[in-house]
Coordinates of C-alpha atoms in Angstrom, one line a residue:
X17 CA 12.4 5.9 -3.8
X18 CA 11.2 8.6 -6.0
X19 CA 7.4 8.1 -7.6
X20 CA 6.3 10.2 -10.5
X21 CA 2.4 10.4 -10.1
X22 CA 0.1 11.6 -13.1
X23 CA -3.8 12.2 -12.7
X24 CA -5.8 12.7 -16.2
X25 CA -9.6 12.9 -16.6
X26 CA -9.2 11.1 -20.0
X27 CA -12.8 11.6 -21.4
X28 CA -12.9 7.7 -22.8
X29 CA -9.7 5.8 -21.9
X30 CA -11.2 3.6 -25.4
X31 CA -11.4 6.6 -27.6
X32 CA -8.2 8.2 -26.6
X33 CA -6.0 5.0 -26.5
X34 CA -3.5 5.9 -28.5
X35 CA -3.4 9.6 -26.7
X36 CA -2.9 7.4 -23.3
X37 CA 0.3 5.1 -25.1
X38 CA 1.4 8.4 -26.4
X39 CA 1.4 10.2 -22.9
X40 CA 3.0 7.1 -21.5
X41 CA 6.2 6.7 -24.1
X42 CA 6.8 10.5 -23.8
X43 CA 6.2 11.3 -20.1
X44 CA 6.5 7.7 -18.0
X45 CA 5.4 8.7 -15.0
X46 CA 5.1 5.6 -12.4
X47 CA 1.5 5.6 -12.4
X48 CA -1.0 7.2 -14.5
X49 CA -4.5 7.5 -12.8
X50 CA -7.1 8.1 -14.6
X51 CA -10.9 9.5 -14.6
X52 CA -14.1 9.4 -16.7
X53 CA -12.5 6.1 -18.6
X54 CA -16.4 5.5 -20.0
X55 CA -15.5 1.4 -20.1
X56 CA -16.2 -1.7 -18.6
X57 CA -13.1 -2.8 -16.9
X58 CA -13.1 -5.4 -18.7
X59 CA -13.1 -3.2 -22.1
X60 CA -9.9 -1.2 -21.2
X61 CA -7.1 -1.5 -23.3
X62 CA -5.2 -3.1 -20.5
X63 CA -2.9 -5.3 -22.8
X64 CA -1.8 -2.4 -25.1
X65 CA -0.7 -0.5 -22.0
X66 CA 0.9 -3.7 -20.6
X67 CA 3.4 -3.3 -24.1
X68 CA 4.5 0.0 -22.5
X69 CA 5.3 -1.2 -19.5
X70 CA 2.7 -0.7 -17.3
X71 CA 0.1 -3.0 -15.4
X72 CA -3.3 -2.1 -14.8
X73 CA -3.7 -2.4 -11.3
X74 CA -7.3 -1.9 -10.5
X75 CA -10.3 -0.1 -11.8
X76 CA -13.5 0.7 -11.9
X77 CA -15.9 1.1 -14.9
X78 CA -19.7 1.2 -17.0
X79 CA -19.7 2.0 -20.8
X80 CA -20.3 5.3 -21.6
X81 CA -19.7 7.5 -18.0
X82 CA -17.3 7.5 -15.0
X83 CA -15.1 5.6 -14.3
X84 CA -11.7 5.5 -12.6
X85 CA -8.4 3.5 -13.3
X86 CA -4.8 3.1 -12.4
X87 CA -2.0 1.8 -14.5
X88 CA 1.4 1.8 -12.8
X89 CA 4.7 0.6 -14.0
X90 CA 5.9 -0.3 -10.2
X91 CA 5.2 -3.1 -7.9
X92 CA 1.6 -1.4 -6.5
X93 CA -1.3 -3.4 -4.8
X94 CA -4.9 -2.8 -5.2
X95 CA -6.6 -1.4 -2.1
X96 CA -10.4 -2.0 -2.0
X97 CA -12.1 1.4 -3.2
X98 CA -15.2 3.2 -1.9
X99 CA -18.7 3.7 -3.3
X100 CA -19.7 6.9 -2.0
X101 CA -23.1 8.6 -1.2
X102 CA -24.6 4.9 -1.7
X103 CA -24.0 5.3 -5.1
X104 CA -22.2 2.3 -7.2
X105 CA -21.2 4.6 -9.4
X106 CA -17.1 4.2 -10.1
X107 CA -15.6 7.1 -8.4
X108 CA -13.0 5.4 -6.6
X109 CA -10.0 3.1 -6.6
X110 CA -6.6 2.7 -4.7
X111 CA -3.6 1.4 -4.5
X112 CA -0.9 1.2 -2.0
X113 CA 2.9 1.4 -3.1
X114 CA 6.2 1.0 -0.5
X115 CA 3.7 1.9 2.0
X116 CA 1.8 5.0 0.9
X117 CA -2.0 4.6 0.0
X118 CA -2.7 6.4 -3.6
X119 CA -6.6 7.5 -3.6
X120 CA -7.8 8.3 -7.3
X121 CA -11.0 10.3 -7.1
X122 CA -13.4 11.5 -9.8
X123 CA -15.9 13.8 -8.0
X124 CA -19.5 14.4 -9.7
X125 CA -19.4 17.7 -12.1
X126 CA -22.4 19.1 -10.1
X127 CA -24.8 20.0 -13.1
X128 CA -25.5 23.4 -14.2
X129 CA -27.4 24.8 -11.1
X130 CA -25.5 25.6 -8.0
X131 CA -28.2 25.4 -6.1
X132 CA -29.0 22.2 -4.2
X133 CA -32.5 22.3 -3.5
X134 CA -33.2 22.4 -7.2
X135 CA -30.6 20.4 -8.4
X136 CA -29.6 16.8 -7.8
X137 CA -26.4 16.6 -9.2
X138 CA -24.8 19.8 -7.1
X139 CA -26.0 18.2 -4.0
X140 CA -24.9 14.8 -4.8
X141 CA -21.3 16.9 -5.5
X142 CA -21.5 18.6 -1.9
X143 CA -22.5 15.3 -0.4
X144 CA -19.8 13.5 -2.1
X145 CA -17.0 15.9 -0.8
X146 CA -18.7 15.8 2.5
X147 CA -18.3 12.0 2.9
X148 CA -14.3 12.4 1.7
X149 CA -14.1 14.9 4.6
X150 CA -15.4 12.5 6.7
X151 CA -13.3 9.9 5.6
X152 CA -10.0 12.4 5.8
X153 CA -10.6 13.0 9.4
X154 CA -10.0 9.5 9.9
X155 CA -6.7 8.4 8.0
X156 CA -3.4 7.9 9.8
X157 CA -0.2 7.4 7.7
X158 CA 0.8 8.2 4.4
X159 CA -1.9 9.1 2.0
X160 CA -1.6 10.7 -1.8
X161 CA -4.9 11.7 -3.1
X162 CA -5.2 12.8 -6.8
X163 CA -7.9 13.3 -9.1
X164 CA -10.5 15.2 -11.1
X165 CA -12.0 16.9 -8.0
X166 CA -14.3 19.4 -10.5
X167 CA -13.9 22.1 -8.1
X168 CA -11.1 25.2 -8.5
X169 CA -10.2 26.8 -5.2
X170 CA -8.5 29.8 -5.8
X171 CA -9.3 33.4 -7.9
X172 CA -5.8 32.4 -9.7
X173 CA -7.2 28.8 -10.5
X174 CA -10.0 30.2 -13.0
X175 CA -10.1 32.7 -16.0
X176 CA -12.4 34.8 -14.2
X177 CA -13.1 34.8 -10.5
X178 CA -15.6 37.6 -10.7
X179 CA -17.7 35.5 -13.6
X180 CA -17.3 32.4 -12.4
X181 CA -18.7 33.2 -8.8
X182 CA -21.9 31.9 -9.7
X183 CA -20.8 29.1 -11.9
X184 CA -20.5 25.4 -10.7
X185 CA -16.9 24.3 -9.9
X186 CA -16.1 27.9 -8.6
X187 CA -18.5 28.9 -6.2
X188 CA -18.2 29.5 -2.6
X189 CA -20.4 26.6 -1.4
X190 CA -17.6 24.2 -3.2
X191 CA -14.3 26.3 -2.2
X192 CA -15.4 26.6 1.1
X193 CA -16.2 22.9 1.5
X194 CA -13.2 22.0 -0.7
X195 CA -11.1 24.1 2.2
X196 CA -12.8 22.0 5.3
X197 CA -12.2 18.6 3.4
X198 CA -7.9 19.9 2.8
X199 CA -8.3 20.8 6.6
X200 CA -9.9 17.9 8.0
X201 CA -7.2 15.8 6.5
X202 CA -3.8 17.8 6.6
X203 CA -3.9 17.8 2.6
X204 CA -1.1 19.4 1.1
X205 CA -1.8 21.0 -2.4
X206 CA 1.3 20.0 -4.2
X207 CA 0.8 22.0 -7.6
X208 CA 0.2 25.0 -5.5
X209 CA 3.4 24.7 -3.4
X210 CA 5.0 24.4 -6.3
X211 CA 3.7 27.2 -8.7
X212 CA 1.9 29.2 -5.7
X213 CA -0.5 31.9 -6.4
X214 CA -0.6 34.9 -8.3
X215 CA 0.0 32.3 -11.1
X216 CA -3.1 30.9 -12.9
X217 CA -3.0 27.5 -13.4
X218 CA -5.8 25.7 -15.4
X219 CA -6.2 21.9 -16.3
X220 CA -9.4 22.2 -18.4
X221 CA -10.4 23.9 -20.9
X222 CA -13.9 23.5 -22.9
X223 CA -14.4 22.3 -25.9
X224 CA -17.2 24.7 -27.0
X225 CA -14.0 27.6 -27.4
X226 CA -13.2 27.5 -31.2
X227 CA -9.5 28.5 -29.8
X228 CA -9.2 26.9 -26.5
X229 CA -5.5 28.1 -26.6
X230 CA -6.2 31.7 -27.6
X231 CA -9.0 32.2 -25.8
X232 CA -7.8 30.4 -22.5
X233 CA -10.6 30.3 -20.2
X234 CA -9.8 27.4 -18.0
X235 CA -10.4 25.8 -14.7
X236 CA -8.1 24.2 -12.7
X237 CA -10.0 21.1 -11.6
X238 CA -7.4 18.3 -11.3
X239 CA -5.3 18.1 -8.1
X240 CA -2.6 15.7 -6.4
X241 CA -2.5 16.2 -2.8
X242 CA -0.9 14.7 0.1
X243 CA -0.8 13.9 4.1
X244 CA 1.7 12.5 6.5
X245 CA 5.2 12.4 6.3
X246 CA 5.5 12.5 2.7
X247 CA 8.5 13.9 0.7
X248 CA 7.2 16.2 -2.6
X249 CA 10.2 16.8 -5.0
X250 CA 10.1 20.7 -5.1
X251 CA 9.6 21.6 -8.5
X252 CA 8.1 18.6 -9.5
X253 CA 4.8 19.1 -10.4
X254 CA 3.4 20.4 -13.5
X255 CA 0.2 20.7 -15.6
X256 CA 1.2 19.5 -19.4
X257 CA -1.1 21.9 -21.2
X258 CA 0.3 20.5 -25.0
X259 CA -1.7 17.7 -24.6
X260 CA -5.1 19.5 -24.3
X261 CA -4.1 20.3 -27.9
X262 CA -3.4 16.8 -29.3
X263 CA -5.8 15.4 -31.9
X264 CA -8.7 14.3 -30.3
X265 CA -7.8 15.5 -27.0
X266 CA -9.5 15.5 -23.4
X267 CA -10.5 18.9 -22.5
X268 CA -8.4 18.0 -19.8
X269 CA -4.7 18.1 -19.1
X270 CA -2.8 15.5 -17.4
X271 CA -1.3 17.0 -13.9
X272 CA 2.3 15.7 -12.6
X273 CA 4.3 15.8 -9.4
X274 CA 6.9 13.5 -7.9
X275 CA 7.7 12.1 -4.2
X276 CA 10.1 10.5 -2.3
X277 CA 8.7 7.8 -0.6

C-alpha cells in the first residue's frame, strides 16, 4: 500500500484555509499533518477539508499559538498523543494507519538566546528533544515521525553554516542532540536519502526578506523520518518551495515523501 505523507507548519490552518484546500486539490497526498494551526480544534475548518476528501482525524489546538493536526484521506485511527515537558501545550498527535504509527511533532522554536541558563524557551527546546529521545529508545515496530522539528542538521541544510553557528535552530547544542535523538531511535532521514548532501535544501524562509526567493536564506526545519521495516519510495520526497510563494503564504514549505507500507 503506498502512503504519500506531507508535513507543513501552516502558520494559522484558519487564515490559510484556502492555501490548505489548494495544497490538497493540487498535491493529494494521503495525509497532510500539520503544525502551528493557532485554533481551537473545534475552530478548524474541518468540514471544508471533509469536501476534499479528507477527514480530520485528531488534533490538538488553543487560539492564536501551537498547535498540531492531521487530515488524512485513508482509513487512519487516532493514537493518544503526548504532552511533553509537563507542558499542555499541543505539540503532539498520532495516528496509526495499516499498522504504522505516524507521530506529528511541532518542537518549540527555542527563542532568540542559545543559551539555556538565560533563556527559557531554548531550554524548554533541549528538554523537549531530550524527552523524544527518551521516548525513541523505547519504540518497537513501525514508526513515521514528521514535523516542524525547528532544528537544521546539516552545513547544506542552512544558507550559511558559518553565520548561523551561533543562531538558534543551527547550533551545535541542537545538531548534536538532534543526532542522539535520530540514533537512539534508528530514524532514517528520508528527504536526505533522497536528495543527500552537498545539495541545500531549505523548508523556511523569513518573512522579514523583501525577496525571500532572491535572497534565499533558508533553513531546513521540517523533516519526515522513519524506523523499522519501513519501505520509502526512492525518489519520493520533496520540499514544494512554490508554495512558500503563494499569496499569503507560511514561511514554510510543505515537505513530501511516500512509503510502502
Amino acid at each position: 500500500m503506498p502512503l504519500s505523507i506531507a508535513t507543513w507548519n501552516i502558520n494559522s490552518v484558519r487564515l490559510r484555509q484556502d492555501l490548505v484546500a489548494d495544497f490538497l486539490a493540487k498535491v493529494a497526498p494521503d495525509v497532510l499533518c500539520l503544525q502551528e494551526t493557532k485554533s481551537p480544534v473545534e475552530k478548524i475548518p474541518s468540514e471544508r477539508f471533509a469536501d476534499l476528501g479528507y477527514k480530520l482525524v485528531t488534533a490538538k489546538g488553543f487560539k492564536g499559538y501551537n498547535g498540531v493536526a492531521i487530515l488524512s484521506r485513508v482509513d487512519a485511527k487516532e493514537v493518544p498523543g503526548m504532552e511533553m515537558c509537563g507542558k499542555e501545550d499541543a505539540r503532539h498527535c498520532a495516528v496509526k494507519i495499516n499498522g504504522v504509527t505516524l507521530n506529528n511533532f511541532y518542537v518549540p522554536a527555542g527563542g532568540d538566546e542559545p543559551d539555556r541558563k538565560k533563556n527559557p524557551k531554548f531550554d524548554h527546546k533541549l528538554n523537549f528533544v531530550d524527552e523524544m529521545t527518551d521516548w525513541s529508545k523505547g519504540l518497537k515496530g513501525k514508526h513515521i515521525l514528521v514535523g516542524d522539528l525547528n532544528i537544521a542538521p546539516l552545513e547544506e541544510d542552512v544558507w550559511s553554516h558559518k553565520q548561523l553557528l551561533k543562531v538558534v535552530s543551527h547550533t551545535p547544542v541542537e545538531t548534536d542532540a538532534m543526532g542522539v535523538l535520530m540514533n537512539a531511535g534508528k530514524w532514517v532521514d528520508v528527504t536526505r536519502s533522497d536528495i543527500p548532501a552537498p545539495e541545500r535544501l531549505y523548508s523556511w524562509w523569513s518573512y522579514r526578506a523583501k525577496d525571500w526567493k532572491a535572497a534565499d536564506k533558508g533553513r531546513r526545519l521540517d523533516h519526515i523520518w522513519y524506523r523499522g521495516n519501513l519501505n520509502p519510495v526512492a525518489g519520493s520526497s520533496r520540499i514544494l518551495k512554490d508554495f512558500r510563494g503563494a499569496e499569503k503564504p507560511s514561511d514554510h514549505a510543505p515537505v513530501l515523501a511516500t512509503f510502502d507500507i
